Short mmCIF file of C-alpha atoms in Angstrom, two decimals:
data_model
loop_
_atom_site.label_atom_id
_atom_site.label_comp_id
_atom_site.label_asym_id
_atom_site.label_seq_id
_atom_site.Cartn_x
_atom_site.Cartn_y
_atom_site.Cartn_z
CA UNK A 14 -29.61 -39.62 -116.29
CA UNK A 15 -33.41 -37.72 -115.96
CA UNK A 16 -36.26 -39.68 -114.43
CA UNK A 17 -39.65 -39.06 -113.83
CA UNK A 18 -42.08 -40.57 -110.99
CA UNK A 19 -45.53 -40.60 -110.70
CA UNK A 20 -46.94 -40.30 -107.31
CA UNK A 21 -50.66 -41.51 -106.45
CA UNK A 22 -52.49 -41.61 -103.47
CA UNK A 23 -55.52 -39.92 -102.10
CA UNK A 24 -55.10 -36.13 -100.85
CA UNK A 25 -53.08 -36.24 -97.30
CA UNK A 26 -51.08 -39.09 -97.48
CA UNK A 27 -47.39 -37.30 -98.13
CA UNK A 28 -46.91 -37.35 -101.87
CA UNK A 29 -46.00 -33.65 -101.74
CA UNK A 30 -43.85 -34.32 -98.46
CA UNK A 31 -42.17 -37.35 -100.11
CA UNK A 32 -40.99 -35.05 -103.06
CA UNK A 33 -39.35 -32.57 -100.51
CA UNK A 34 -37.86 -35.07 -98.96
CA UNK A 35 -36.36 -36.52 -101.54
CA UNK A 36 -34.74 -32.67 -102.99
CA UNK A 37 -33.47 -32.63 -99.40
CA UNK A 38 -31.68 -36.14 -99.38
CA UNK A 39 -29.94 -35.24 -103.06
CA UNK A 40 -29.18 -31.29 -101.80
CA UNK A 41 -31.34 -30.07 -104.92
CA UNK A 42 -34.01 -26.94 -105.47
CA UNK A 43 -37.61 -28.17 -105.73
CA UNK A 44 -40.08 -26.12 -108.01
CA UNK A 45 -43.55 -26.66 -107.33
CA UNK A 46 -45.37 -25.50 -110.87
CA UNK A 47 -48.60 -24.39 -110.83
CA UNK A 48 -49.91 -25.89 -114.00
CA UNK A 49 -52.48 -23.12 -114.18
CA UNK A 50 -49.10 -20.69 -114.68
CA UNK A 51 -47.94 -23.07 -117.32
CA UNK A 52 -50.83 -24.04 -119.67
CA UNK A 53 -52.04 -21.47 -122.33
CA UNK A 54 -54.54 -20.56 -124.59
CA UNK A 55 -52.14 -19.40 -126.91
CA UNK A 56 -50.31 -21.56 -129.33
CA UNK A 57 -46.81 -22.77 -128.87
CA UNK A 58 -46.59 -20.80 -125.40
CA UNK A 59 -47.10 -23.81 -123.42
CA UNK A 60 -44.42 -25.58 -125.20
CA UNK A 61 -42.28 -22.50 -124.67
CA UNK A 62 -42.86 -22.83 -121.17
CA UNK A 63 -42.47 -26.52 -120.78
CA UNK A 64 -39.14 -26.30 -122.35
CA UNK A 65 -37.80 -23.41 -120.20
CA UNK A 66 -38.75 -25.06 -116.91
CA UNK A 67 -36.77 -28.53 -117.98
CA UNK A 68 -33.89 -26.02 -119.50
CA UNK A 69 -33.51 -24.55 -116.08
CA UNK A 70 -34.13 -28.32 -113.94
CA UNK A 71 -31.10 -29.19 -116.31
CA UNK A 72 -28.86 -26.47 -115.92
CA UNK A 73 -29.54 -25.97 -111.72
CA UNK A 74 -29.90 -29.39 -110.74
CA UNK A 75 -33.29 -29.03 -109.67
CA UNK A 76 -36.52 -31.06 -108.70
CA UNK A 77 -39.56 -30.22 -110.89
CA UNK A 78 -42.95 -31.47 -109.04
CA UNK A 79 -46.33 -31.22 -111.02
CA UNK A 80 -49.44 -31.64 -109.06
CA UNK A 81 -52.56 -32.63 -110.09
CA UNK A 82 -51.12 -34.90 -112.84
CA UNK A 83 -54.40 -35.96 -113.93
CA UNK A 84 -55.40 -32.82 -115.31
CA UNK A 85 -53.03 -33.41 -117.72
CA UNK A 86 -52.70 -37.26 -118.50
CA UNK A 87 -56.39 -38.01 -118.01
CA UNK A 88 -58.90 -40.12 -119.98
CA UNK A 89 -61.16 -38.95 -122.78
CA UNK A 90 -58.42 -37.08 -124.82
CA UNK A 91 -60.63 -37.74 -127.87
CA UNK A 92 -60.31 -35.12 -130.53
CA UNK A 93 -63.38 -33.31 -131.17
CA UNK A 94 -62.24 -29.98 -132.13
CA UNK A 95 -59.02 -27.97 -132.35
CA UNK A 96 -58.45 -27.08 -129.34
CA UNK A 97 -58.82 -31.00 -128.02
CA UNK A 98 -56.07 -31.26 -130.96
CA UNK A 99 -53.72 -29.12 -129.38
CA UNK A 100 -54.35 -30.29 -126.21
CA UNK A 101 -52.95 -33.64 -127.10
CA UNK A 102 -49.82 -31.97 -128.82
CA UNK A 103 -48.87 -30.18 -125.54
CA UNK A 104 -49.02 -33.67 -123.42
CA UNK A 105 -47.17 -35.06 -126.22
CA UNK A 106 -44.74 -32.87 -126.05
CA UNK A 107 -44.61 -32.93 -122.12
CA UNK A 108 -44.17 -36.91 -122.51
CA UNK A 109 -41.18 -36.45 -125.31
CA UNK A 110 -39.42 -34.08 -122.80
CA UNK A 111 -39.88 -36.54 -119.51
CA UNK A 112 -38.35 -39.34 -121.64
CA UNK A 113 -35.48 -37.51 -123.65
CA UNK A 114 -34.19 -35.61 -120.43
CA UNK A 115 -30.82 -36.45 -119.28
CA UNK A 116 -30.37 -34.84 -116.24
CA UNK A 117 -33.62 -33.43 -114.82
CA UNK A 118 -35.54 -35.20 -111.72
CA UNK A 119 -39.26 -34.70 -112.71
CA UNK A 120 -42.13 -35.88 -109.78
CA UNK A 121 -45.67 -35.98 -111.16
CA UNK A 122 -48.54 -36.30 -108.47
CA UNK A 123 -52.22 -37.95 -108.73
CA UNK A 124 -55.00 -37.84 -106.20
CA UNK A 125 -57.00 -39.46 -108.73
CA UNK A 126 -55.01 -42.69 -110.42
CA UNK A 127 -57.97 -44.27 -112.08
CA UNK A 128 -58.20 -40.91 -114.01
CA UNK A 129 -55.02 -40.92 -115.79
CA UNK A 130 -54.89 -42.75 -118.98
CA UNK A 131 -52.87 -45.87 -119.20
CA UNK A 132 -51.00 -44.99 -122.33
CA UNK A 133 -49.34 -42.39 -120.13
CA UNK A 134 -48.65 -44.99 -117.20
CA UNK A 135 -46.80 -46.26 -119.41
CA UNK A 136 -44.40 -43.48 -120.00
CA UNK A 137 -43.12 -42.94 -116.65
CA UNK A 138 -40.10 -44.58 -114.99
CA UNK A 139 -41.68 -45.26 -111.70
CA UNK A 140 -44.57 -44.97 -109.91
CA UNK A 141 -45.41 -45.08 -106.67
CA UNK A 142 -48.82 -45.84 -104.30
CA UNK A 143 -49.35 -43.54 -101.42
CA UNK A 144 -52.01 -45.60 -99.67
CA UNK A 145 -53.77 -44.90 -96.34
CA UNK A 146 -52.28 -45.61 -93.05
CA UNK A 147 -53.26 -49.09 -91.80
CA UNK A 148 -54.52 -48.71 -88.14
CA UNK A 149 -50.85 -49.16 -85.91
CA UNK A 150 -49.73 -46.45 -88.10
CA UNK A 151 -52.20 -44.31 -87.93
CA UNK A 152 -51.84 -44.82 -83.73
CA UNK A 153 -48.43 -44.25 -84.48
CA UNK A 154 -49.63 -40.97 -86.13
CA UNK A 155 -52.19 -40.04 -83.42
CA UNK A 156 -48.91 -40.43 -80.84
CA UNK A 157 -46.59 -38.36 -82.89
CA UNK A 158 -49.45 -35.41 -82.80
CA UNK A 159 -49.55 -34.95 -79.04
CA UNK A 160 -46.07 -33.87 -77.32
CA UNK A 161 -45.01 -36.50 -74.68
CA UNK A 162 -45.30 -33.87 -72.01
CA UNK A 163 -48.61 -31.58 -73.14
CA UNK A 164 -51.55 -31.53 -71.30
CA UNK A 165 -53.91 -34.08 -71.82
CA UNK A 166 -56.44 -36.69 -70.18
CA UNK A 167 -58.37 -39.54 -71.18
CA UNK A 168 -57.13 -39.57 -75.04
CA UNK A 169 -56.97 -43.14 -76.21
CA UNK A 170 -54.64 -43.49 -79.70
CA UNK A 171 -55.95 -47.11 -79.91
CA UNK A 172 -59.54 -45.86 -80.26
CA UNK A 173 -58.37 -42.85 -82.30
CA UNK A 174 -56.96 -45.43 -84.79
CA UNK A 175 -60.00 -48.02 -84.88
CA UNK A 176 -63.00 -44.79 -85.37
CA UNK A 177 -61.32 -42.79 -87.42
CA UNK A 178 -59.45 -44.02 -90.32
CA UNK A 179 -57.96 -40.66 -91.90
CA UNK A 180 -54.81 -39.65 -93.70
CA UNK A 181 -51.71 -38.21 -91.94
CA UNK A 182 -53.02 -34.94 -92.91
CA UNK A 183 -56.26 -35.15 -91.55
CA UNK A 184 -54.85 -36.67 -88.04
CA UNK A 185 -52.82 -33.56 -88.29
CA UNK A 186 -55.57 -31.12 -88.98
CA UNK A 187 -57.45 -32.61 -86.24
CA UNK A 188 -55.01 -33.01 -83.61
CA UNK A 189 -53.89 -28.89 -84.27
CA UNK A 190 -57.59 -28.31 -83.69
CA UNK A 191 -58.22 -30.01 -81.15
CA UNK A 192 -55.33 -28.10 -79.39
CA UNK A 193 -56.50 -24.60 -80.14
CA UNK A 194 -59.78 -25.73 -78.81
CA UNK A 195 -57.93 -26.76 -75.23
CA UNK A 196 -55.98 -23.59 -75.11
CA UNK A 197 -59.29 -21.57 -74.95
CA UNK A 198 -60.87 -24.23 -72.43
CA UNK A 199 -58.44 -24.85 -69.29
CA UNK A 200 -55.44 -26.12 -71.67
CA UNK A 201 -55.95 -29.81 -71.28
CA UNK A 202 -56.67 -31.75 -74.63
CA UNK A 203 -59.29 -34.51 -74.07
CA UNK A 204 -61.78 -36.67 -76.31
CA UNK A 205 -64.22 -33.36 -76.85
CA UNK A 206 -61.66 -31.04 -78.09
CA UNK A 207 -60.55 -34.13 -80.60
CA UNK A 208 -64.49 -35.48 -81.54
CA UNK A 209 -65.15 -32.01 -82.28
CA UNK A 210 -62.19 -31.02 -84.58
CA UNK A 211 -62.70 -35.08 -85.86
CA UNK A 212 -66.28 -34.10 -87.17
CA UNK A 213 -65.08 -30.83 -88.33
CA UNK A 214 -62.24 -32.03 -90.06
CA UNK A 215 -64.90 -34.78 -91.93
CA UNK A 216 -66.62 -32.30 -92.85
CA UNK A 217 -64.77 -31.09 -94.86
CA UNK A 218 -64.46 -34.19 -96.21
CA UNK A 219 -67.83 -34.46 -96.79
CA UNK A 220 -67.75 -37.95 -94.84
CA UNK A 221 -70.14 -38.38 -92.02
CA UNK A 222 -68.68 -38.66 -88.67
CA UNK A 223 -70.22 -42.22 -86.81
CA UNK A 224 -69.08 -41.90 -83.33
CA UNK A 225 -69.46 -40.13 -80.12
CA UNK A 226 -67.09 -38.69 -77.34
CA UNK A 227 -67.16 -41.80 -75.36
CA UNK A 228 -66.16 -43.79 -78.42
CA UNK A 229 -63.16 -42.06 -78.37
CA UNK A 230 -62.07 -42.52 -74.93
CA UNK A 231 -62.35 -46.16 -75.23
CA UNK A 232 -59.34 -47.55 -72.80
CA UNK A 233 -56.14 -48.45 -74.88
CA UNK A 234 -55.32 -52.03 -75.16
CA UNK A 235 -54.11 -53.65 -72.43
CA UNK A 236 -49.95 -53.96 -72.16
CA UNK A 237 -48.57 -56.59 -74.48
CA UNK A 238 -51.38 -56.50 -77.51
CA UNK A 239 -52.22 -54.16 -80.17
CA UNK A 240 -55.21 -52.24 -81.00
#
């Protein structure tokens, strides 16, 4: 039979990398659909559209993935004119499709959980927390970033883990940046190349960045304990 999964979790921490990984394990197609694509102004198109994309999930054995479920499913779906009205019929009608199914795998995705209604939690088969790291994963993380064998001096992952408490993406972003930055500058990654794509990186964010380039060179723990 069809199921459908809702993933939640803050932006970074592999929702979109769990749903490939799970087309991979069953050998199926995932569709990414850009709900921008799928929603119209028009009415009845969106139901059109809705309906071909679980018509062709059926018939190919494939993964749809929706993104940014919460523009969909989210609070304050009070009617106040007609086009609030339809609005409602078109997540209706998404719901009556997710439950009546019977072969299509369907993977919804939140960064914002609180947003979505709980009448709609309701509707879905499973759903699934993407939290944040804890701090030996995200060394784990920080380890995984750096090649056993590339250049680099006086990086500590245990202090990497304790100062900045990011996603996997984030660690990502910054370790990639961090490299670029030592390819221009002798080739050897250190704890400048990493504070500086760190604060770049929470900028983005819009997070403030409370630490300096000796707090990230703090020594690793000693053998036999954990940071």
């Amino acid at each position: 039979l069809g199921l459908s999964a809702l993933f939640a979790g803050e932006s970074g921490t592999g929702k979109t990398m769990a749903a490939e990984v799970i087309a991979r394990e069953l050998s199926l197609d995932l569709y990414r659909i850009d709900l921008s694509a799928v929603l119209s102004k028009y009415i009845g198109e969106t139901e059109k559209a809705l309906r071909r994309l679980f018509d062709a999930a059926e018939d190919g054995g494939a993964i749809l993935f929706f993104d940014e479920a919460d523009a969909l499913f989210g609070k304050g779906s009070e009617v106040k004119d007609s086009h609030d009205r339809y609005a409602n019929i078109e997540v209706s009608y998404l719901l009556q499709l997710l439950e009546d199914t019977e072969s299509a795998v369907v993977l919804l995705a939140t960064n914002r959980r609180e947003a979505i209604d709980e009448a709609f939690m309701r509707r879905f088969r499973f759903l699934v927390d993407f939290p944040l790291p804890d701090a030996a994963l995200r060394r784990e993380l920080w380890a995984r970033s750096f090649p056993a064998r590339g250049p680099r001096a006086g990086v500590r992952f245990d202090a990497l883990s304790e100062r900045l408490p990011l996603s996997g993406a984030s660690i990502k972003n910054i370790a990639l940046a961090a490299a670029y930055l030592a390819a221009s500058d002798g080739g050897v990654v250190g704890p400048g190349q990493i504070a500086l794509g760190a604060r770049r990186e929470l900028e983005k964010l819009g997070r403030p960045a409370p630490f300096s380039e000796a707090d990230l060179s703090l020594k690793d723990a000693p053998e036999g304990k954990k940071a």
